[in-house]
């Protein structure tokens, strides 16, 4: 499809397990962003990529969170040793450039039991 | 430190009337602002943007006003329709200072009553 694709759409995991969330941006978009939305909260910035590099990863909550982007395209957000407070919707967005409007995927609903 | 604030968590408006959603920011370096609409279980979708060199931008039923001195922007929807019922987020970035991340507000839930 032509939009931002995220997988899985839902993920249920046990506390302490690692999870990987995937984002396929719109073809040709050089910038890629990760946000999360906890229940009843706004969108919390996590990290953004320009190409394969991450100029700003200031929003990653702890060192259990990491992200990478390869080939200027697909990005993976990894959460190690998940905790219940990691439960949220993780949203990926891409844009033509860093000062352009964002196009969002539908998100991954992560539930940590 | 909430740099972008949407102080009204919810708003109800009669169909056909004007909806006004407000957003305040604290960082004077912000120079590009966007509004997004979000339906449940979907990602946010872009509505309209405005750069700090303007004080108004219009697109169909949607108009965004920016008051830089007050660090305030608002989204006007005229006329409001039931399909506009959603959560609306404002977002800001400081591109000219090299800060490209978008900071989002907490959202306002709009309900348009038929």
PDB file of C-alpha atoms in Angstrom, chain B:
ATOM      1  CA  UNK B   1       7.514  20.109  31.113  1.00  0.00           C
ATOM      2  CA  UNK B   2       4.595  20.221  28.698  1.00  0.00           C
ATOM      3  CA  UNK B   3       5.705  22.571  25.928  1.00  0.00           C
ATOM      4  CA  UNK B   4       2.454  22.207  23.978  1.00  0.00           C
ATOM      5  CA  UNK B   5      -0.794  22.341  25.916  1.00  0.00           C
ATOM      6  CA  UNK B   6      -4.377  21.686  24.991  1.00  0.00           C
ATOM      7  CA  UNK B   7      -6.228  22.710  28.102  1.00  0.00           C
ATOM      8  CA  UNK B   8      -9.682  21.523  27.042  1.00  0.00           C
ATOM      9  CA  UNK B   9      -9.852  17.713  27.153  1.00  0.00           C
ATOM     10  CA  UNK B  10     -13.251  17.700  25.471  1.00  0.00           C
ATOM     11  CA  UNK B  11     -15.657  19.890  23.532  1.00  0.00           C
ATOM     12  CA  UNK B  12     -19.238  19.355  22.354  1.00  0.00           C
ATOM     13  CA  UNK B  13     -20.695  21.359  19.492  1.00  0.00           C
ATOM     14  CA  UNK B  14     -23.978  21.260  17.639  1.00  0.00           C
ATOM     15  CA  UNK B  15     -23.861  20.201  13.991  1.00  0.00           C
ATOM     16  CA  UNK B  16     -23.547  23.212  11.678  1.00  0.00           C
ATOM     17  CA  UNK B  17     -22.007  25.445  14.343  1.00  0.00           C
ATOM     18  CA  UNK B  18     -18.370  26.474  14.693  1.00  0.00           C
ATOM     19  CA  UNK B  19     -15.878  24.317  16.614  1.00  0.00           C
ATOM     20  CA  UNK B  20     -12.888  26.138  18.105  1.00  0.00           C
ATOM     21  CA  UNK B  21     -10.008  24.079  19.436  1.00  0.00           C
ATOM     22  CA  UNK B  22      -7.214  25.826  21.274  1.00  0.00           C
ATOM     23  CA  UNK B  23      -3.531  25.139  21.760  1.00  0.00           C
ATOM     24  CA  UNK B  24      -0.888  27.004  23.766  1.00  0.00           C
ATOM     25  CA  UNK B  25       2.864  26.618  23.633  1.00  0.00           C
ATOM     26  CA  UNK B  26       5.747  27.790  25.771  1.00  0.00           C
ATOM     27  CA  UNK B  27       8.783  27.494  23.500  1.00  0.00           C
ATOM     28  CA  UNK B  28       9.276  30.716  21.521  1.00  0.00           C
ATOM     29  CA  UNK B  29      11.538  28.825  19.100  1.00  0.00           C
ATOM     30  CA  UNK B  30       8.587  26.863  17.690  1.00  0.00           C
ATOM     31  CA  UNK B  31       8.020  27.991  14.115  1.00  0.00           C
ATOM     32  CA  UNK B  32       5.900  25.319  12.458  1.00  0.00           C
ATOM     33  CA  UNK B  33       2.581  24.040  13.732  1.00  0.00           C
ATOM     34  CA  UNK B  34       0.302  21.242  12.618  1.00  0.00           C
ATOM     35  CA  UNK B  35      -3.142  19.943  13.514  1.00  0.00           C
ATOM     36  CA  UNK B  36      -4.037  16.258  13.380  1.00  0.00           C
ATOM     37  CA  UNK B  37      -7.286  14.384  13.769  1.00  0.00           C
ATOM     38  CA  UNK B  38      -7.408  10.906  15.280  1.00  0.00           C
ATOM     39  CA  UNK B  39     -10.180   8.340  15.204  1.00  0.00           C
ATOM     40  CA  UNK B  40     -10.085   5.347  17.582  1.00  0.00           C
ATOM     41  CA  UNK B  41      -7.733   2.537  16.535  1.00  0.00           C
ATOM     42  CA  UNK B  42      -6.323   4.626  13.696  1.00  0.00           C
ATOM     43  CA  UNK B  43      -3.208   6.728  13.339  1.00  0.00           C
ATOM     44  CA  UNK B  44      -3.507  10.527  13.378  1.00  0.00           C
ATOM     45  CA  UNK B  45      -4.242  12.132  10.012  1.00  0.00           C
ATOM     46  CA  UNK B  46      -2.943  15.530   8.974  1.00  0.00           C
ATOM     47  CA  UNK B  47      -5.453  18.371   8.775  1.00  0.00           C
ATOM     48  CA  UNK B  48      -3.697  21.690   8.322  1.00  0.00           C
ATOM     49  CA  UNK B  49      -0.444  23.452   9.117  1.00  0.00           C
ATOM     50  CA  UNK B  50       0.853  26.966   9.626  1.00  0.00           C
ATOM     51  CA  UNK B  51       4.315  28.433   9.725  1.00  0.00           C
ATOM     52  CA  UNK B  52       5.283  31.280  12.008  1.00  0.00           C
ATOM     53  CA  UNK B  53       5.554  33.727   9.120  1.00  0.00           C
ATOM     54  CA  UNK B  54       1.765  33.604   8.786  1.00  0.00           C
ATOM     55  CA  UNK B  55      -1.059  34.292  11.188  1.00  0.00           C
ATOM     56  CA  UNK B  56      -3.783  32.431   9.324  1.00  0.00           C
ATOM     57  CA  UNK B  57      -4.116  29.448   7.021  1.00  0.00           C
ATOM     58  CA  UNK B  58      -7.329  28.171   5.532  1.00  0.00           C
ATOM     59  CA  UNK B  59      -8.278  24.892   3.878  1.00  0.00           C
ATOM     60  CA  UNK B  60     -11.943  24.332   3.183  1.00  0.00           C
ATOM     61  CA  UNK B  61     -13.857  24.136   6.455  1.00  0.00           C
ATOM     62  CA  UNK B  62     -10.643  24.297   8.489  1.00  0.00           C
ATOM     63  CA  UNK B  63      -8.816  27.482   9.463  1.00  0.00           C
ATOM     64  CA  UNK B  64      -5.833  27.765  11.780  1.00  0.00           C
ATOM     65  CA  UNK B  65      -4.969  31.044  13.491  1.00  0.00           C
ATOM     66  CA  UNK B  66      -1.585  31.756  15.052  1.00  0.00           C
ATOM     67  CA  UNK B  67      -0.949  34.468  17.644  1.00  0.00           C
ATOM     68  CA  UNK B  68       2.800  34.450  18.172  1.00  0.00           C
ATOM     69  CA  UNK B  69       2.847  37.103  20.875  1.00  0.00           C
ATOM     70  CA  UNK B  70       0.392  35.058  22.942  1.00  0.00           C
ATOM     71  CA  UNK B  71       1.997  31.741  21.929  1.00  0.00           C
ATOM     72  CA  UNK B  72      -1.459  30.529  21.022  1.00  0.00           C
ATOM     73  CA  UNK B  73      -3.031  28.828  18.037  1.00  0.00           C
ATOM     74  CA  UNK B  74      -6.555  27.757  17.345  1.00  0.00           C
ATOM     75  CA  UNK B  75      -8.326  25.521  14.846  1.00  0.00           C
ATOM     76  CA  UNK B  76     -11.740  26.596  13.603  1.00  0.00           C
ATOM     77  CA  UNK B  77     -14.060  24.113  11.934  1.00  0.00           C
ATOM     78  CA  UNK B  78     -17.023  25.661  10.134  1.00  0.00           C
ATOM     79  CA  UNK B  79     -19.571  24.197   9.743  1.00  0.00           C
ATOM     80  CA  UNK B  80     -19.021  21.290  12.105  1.00  0.00           C
ATOM     81  CA  UNK B  81     -20.220  17.876  10.947  1.00  0.00           C
ATOM     82  CA  UNK B  82     -20.808  14.640  12.895  1.00  0.00           C
ATOM     83  CA  UNK B  83     -17.895  13.047  11.003  1.00  0.00           C
ATOM     84  CA  UNK B  84     -15.609  15.616  12.619  1.00  0.00           C
ATOM     85  CA  UNK B  85     -16.064  13.856  15.963  1.00  0.00           C
ATOM     86  CA  UNK B  86     -12.548  12.728  16.855  1.00  0.00           C
ATOM     87  CA  UNK B  87      -9.560  13.648  19.009  1.00  0.00           C
ATOM     88  CA  UNK B  88      -7.617  16.659  17.713  1.00  0.00           C
ATOM     89  CA  UNK B  89      -3.925  17.160  18.411  1.00  0.00           C
ATOM     90  CA  UNK B  90      -1.793  20.206  17.803  1.00  0.00           C
ATOM     91  CA  UNK B  91       1.937  19.782  17.281  1.00  0.00           C
ATOM     92  CA  UNK B  92       4.901  22.126  17.044  1.00  0.00           C
ATOM     93  CA  UNK B  93       8.491  22.032  15.894  1.00  0.00           C
ATOM     94  CA  UNK B  94      11.445  24.432  15.872  1.00  0.00           C
ATOM     95  CA  UNK B  95      12.868  23.684  12.436  1.00  0.00           C
ATOM     96  CA  UNK B  96      14.864  26.885  12.000  1.00  0.00           C
ATOM     97  CA  UNK B  97      16.788  26.089  15.172  1.00  0.00           C
ATOM     98  CA  UNK B  98      17.571  22.603  13.916  1.00  0.00           C
ATOM     99  CA  UNK B  99      15.112  20.828  16.203  1.00  0.00           C
ATOM    100  CA  UNK B 100      12.976  18.699  13.965  1.00  0.00           C
ATOM    101  CA  UNK B 101      11.021  16.605  16.416  1.00  0.00           C
ATOM    102  CA  UNK B 102       7.343  17.450  16.705  1.00  0.00           C
ATOM    103  CA  UNK B 103       5.966  18.001  20.191  1.00  0.00           C
ATOM    104  CA  UNK B 104       2.304  17.096  20.487  1.00  0.00           C
ATOM    105  CA  UNK B 105      -0.342  18.330  22.867  1.00  0.00           C
ATOM    106  CA  UNK B 106      -2.522  15.975  24.900  1.00  0.00           C
ATOM    107  CA  UNK B 107      -5.483  16.314  22.544  1.00  0.00           C
ATOM    108  CA  UNK B 108      -9.049  17.603  22.642  1.00  0.00           C
ATOM    109  CA  UNK B 109     -11.946  15.214  22.073  1.00  0.00           C
ATOM    110  CA  UNK B 110     -14.528  16.896  19.835  1.00  0.00           C
ATOM    111  CA  UNK B 111     -18.055  15.617  19.722  1.00  0.00           C
ATOM    112  CA  UNK B 112     -20.369  17.063  17.092  1.00  0.00           C
ATOM    113  CA  UNK B 113     -23.983  16.495  17.980  1.00  0.00           C
ATOM    114  CA  UNK B 114     -26.470  15.830  15.179  1.00  0.00           C
TER     115      UNK B 114
END
